[in-house]
Coordinates of C-alpha atoms in Angstrom, one line a residue:
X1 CA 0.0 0.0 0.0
X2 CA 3.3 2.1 0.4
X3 CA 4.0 4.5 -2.8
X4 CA 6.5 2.6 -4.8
X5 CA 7.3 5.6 -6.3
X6 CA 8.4 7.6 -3.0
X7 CA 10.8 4.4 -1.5
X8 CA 11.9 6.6 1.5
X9 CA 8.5 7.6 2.5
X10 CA 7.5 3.8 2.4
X11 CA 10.1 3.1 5.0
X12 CA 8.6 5.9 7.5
X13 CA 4.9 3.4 6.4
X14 CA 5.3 0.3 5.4
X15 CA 5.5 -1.6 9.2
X16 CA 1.6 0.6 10.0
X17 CA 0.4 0.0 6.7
X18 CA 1.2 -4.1 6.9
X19 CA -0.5 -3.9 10.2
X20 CA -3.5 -1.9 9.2
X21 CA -4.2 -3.7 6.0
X22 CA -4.2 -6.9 7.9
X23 CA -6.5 -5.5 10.4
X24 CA -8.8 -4.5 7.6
X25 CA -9.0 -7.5 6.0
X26 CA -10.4 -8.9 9.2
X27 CA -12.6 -6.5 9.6
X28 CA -14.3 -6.8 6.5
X29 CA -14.2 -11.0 6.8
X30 CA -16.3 -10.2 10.6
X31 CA -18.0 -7.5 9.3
X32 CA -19.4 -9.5 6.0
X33 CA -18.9 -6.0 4.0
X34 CA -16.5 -5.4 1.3
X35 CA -16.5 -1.6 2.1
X36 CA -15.4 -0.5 5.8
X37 CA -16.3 3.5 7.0
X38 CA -12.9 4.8 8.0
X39 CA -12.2 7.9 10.3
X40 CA -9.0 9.5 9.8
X41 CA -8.1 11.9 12.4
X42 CA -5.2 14.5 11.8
X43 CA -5.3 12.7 8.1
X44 CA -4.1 16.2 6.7
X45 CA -3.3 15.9 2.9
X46 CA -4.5 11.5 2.7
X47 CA -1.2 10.0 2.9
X48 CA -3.3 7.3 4.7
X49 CA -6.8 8.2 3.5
X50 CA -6.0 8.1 -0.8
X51 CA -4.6 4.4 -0.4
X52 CA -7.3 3.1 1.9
X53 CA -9.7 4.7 -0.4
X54 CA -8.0 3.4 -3.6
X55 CA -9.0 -0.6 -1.7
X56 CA -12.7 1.0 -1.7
X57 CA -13.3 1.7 1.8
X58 CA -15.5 5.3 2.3
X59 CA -12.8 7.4 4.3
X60 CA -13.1 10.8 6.1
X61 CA -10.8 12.9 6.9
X62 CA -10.9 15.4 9.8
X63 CA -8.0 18.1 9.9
X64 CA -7.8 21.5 11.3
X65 CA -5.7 23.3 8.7
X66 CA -8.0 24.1 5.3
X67 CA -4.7 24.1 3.4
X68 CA -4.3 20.3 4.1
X69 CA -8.1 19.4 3.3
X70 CA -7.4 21.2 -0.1
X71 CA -4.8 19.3 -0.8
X72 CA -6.4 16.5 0.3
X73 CA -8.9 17.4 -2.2
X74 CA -6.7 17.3 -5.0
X75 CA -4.9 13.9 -4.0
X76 CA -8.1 12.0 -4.2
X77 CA -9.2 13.7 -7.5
X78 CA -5.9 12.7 -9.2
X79 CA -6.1 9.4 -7.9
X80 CA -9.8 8.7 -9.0
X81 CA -11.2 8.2 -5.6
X82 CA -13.1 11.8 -4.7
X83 CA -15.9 9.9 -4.5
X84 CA -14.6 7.7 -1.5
X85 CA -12.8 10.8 0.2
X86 CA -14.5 13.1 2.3
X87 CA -12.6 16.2 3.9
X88 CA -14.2 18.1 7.3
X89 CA -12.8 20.7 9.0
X90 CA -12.4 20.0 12.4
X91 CA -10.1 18.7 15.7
X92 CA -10.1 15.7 18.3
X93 CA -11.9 17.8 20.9
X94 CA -14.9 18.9 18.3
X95 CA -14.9 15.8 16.5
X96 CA -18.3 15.4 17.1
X97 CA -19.6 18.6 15.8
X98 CA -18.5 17.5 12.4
X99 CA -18.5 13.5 12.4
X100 CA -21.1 11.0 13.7
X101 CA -20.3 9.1 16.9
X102 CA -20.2 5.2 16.5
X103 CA -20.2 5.4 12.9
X104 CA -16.9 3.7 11.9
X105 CA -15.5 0.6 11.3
X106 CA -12.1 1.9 11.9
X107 CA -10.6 5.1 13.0
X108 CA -7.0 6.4 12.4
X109 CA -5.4 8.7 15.1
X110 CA -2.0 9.1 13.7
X111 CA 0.0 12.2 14.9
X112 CA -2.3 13.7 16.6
X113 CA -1.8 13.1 20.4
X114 CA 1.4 15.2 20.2
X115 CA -0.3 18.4 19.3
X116 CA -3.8 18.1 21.6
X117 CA -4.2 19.7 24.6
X118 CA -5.2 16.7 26.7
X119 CA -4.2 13.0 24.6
X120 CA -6.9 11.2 27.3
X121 CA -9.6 13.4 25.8
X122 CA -8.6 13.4 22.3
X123 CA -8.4 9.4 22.3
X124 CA -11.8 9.0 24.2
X125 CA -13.2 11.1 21.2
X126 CA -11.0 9.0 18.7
X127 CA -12.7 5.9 20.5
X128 CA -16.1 7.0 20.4
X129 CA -16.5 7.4 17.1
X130 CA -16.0 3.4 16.7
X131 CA -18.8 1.2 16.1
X132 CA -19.5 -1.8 18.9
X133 CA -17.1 -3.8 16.5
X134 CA -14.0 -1.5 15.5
X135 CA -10.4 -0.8 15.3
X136 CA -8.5 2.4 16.0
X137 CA -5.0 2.7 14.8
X138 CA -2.9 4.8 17.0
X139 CA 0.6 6.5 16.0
X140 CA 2.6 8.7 18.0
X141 CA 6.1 10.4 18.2
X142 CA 8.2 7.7 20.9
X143 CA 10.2 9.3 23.6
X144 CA 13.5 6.9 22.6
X145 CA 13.8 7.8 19.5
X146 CA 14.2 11.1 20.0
X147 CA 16.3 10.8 23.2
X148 CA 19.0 8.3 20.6
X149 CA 18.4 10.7 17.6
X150 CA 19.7 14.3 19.7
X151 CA 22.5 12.1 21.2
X152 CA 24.2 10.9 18.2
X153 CA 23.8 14.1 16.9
X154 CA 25.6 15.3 19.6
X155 CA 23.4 17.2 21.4
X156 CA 23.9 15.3 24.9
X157 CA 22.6 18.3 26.8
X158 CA 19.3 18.4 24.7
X159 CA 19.1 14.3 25.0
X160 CA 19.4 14.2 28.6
X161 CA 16.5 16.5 28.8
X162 CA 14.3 14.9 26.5
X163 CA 14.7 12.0 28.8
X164 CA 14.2 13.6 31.8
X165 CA 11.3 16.0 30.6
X166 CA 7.7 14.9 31.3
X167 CA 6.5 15.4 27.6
X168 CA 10.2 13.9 26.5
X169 CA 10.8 17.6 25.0
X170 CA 14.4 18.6 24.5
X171 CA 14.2 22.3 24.5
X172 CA 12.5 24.9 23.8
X173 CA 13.2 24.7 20.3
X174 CA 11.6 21.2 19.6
X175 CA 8.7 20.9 17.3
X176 CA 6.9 18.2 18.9
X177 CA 4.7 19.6 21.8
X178 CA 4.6 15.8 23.6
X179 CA 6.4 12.2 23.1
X180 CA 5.4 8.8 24.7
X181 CA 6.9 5.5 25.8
X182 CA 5.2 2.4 24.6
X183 CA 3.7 1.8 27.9
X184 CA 2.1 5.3 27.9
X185 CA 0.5 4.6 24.7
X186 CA -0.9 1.3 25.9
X187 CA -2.8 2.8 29.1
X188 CA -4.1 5.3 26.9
X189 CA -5.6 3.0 24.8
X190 CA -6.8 1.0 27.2
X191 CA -8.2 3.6 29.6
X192 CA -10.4 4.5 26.5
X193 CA -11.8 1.1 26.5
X194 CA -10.3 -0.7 24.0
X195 CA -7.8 -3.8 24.1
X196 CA -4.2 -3.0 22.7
X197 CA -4.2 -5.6 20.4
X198 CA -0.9 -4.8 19.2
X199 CA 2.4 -2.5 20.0
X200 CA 4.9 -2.1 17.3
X201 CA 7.9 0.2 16.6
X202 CA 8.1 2.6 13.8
X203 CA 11.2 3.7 12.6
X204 CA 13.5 2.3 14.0
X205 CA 16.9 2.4 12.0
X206 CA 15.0 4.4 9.0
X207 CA 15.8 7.7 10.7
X208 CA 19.0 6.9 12.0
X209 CA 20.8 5.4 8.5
X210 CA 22.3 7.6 6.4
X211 CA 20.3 8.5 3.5
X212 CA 23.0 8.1 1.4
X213 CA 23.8 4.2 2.0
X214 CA 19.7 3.6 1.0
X215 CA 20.3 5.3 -1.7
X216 CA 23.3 3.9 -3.4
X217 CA 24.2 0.8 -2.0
X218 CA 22.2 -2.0 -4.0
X219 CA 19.1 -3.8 -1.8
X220 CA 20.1 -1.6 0.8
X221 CA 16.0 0.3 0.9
X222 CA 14.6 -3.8 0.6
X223 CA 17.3 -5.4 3.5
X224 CA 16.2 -2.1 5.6
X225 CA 12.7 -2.1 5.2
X226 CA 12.8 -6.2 6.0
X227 CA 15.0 -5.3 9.5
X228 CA 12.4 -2.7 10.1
X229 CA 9.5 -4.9 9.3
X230 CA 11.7 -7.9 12.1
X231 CA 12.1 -5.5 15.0
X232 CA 8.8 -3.7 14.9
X233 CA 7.4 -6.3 16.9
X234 CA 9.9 -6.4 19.3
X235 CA 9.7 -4.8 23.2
X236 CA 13.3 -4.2 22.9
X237 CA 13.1 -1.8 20.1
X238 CA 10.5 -0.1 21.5
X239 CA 12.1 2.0 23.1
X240 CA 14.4 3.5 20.4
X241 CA 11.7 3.5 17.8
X242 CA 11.0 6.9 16.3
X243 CA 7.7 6.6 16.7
X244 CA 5.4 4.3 18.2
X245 CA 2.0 2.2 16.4
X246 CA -0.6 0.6 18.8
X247 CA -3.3 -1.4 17.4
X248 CA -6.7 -0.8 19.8
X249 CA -9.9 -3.1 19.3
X250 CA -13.2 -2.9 20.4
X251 CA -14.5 -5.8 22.6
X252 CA -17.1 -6.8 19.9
X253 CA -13.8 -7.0 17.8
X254 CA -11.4 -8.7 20.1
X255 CA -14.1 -11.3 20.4
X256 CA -15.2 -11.6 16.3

């Protein structure tokens, strides 16, 4: 489902998307309906939205910024799907003033607990909008990533307070408002109700392998994207991963 054409960008994707597709497929075998209702939260311009659309699931997308909705827009026209994409304007805290609770199959929260003012509140929205049987896909920006990523950059100072910082910030400077450990991510989820089906880590090496050797060196982007794909699963890399992917079912799905 990754772009073929963009072979960087489907190594910041392809672990999520193997995960989601397979939780879709289910979905549709329990749900006995070739077309699923997607939510995607925070789905700015459909870099998740186009290609679910493109399988012929109804998707959509709620995102503040109208600039992102435009191009949103555009992405789905060019790719012969504006009839399966719909763009709102809107946040986690108002999602109800612009999308229907329990109304979807799945729901995709992907980079948005960084940014809201309270995550607990922004997932119990997410989690709402499910249906009795549904799936949310969470992504967020993981605290050990970024703690690994300043050090070996050489910022030691601005590592050691990321690690020590209650939203794993590193200064004042840093773009992301908020980063979370696996574990955080998991009570979240499951203080909204839902089971964590899943944990997996995202980006683990991509970020940290100079572009240059994915690039040139022959096999280099498939070998990388196969260690990614072997370690996502794994606890130990959690805590270095980038960022951080946990799958959340509804009981009515955990027991379908």
């Amino acid at each position: 489902m990754s772009d073929p054409t963009r072979p960087r960008a489907s190594l910041r994707t392809a672990v999520v998307w193997e995960v989601l597709q397979d939780a879709l497929d289910r979905r549709v075998k329990a749900a006995g309906r070739q077309v699923l209702d997607v939510l995607d939260t925070g789905g700015g311009s459909g870099n998740f939205a186009v290609p679910l659309a493109r399988l012929g699931h109804q998707v959509t997308v709620v995102d503040p910024s109208p600039n992102a909705l435009f191009a949103l827009e555009r992405r789905a026209a060019e790719a012969g799907v504006a009839d399966r994409v719909r763009g709102v304007q809107g946040d986690a805290h108002g999602l109800f003033d612009v999308v229907e609770r329990g109304g979807y199959d799945v729901v995709l929260c992907h980079g948005v607990l960084e940014y809201v003012d309270d995550p607990a509140e922004g997932l119990r929205n997410a989690v709402a909008a499910l249906r009795s049987e549904g799936v949310l896909s969470l992504l967020a920006a993981g605290l050990g990533g970024a703690v690994l990523a300043r050090a070996l950059a050489g910022h030691f100072k601005e590592a050691r307070q990321a690690l020590g910082d209650p939203d794993g910030r590193w200064g004042d400077g840093d773009p992301v408002p908020r980063r979370f450990t696996a574990d955080q991510l998991t009570a979240l989820v499951e203080g909204a109700g839902l089971k964590a089906a899943a944990v997996h880590g995202v980006r683990v090496f991509a970020d940290l392998v100079p572009g240059v050797l994915v690039d040139t060196e022959p096999g280099a982007l498939e070998a990388l994207l196969k260690l990614e794909e072997a370690a996502a699963e794994l606890p130990a890399f959690h805590s270095v991963a980038t960022q951080l992917h946990v799958l959340g079912e509804t009981q009515g799905a955990a027991e379908a």
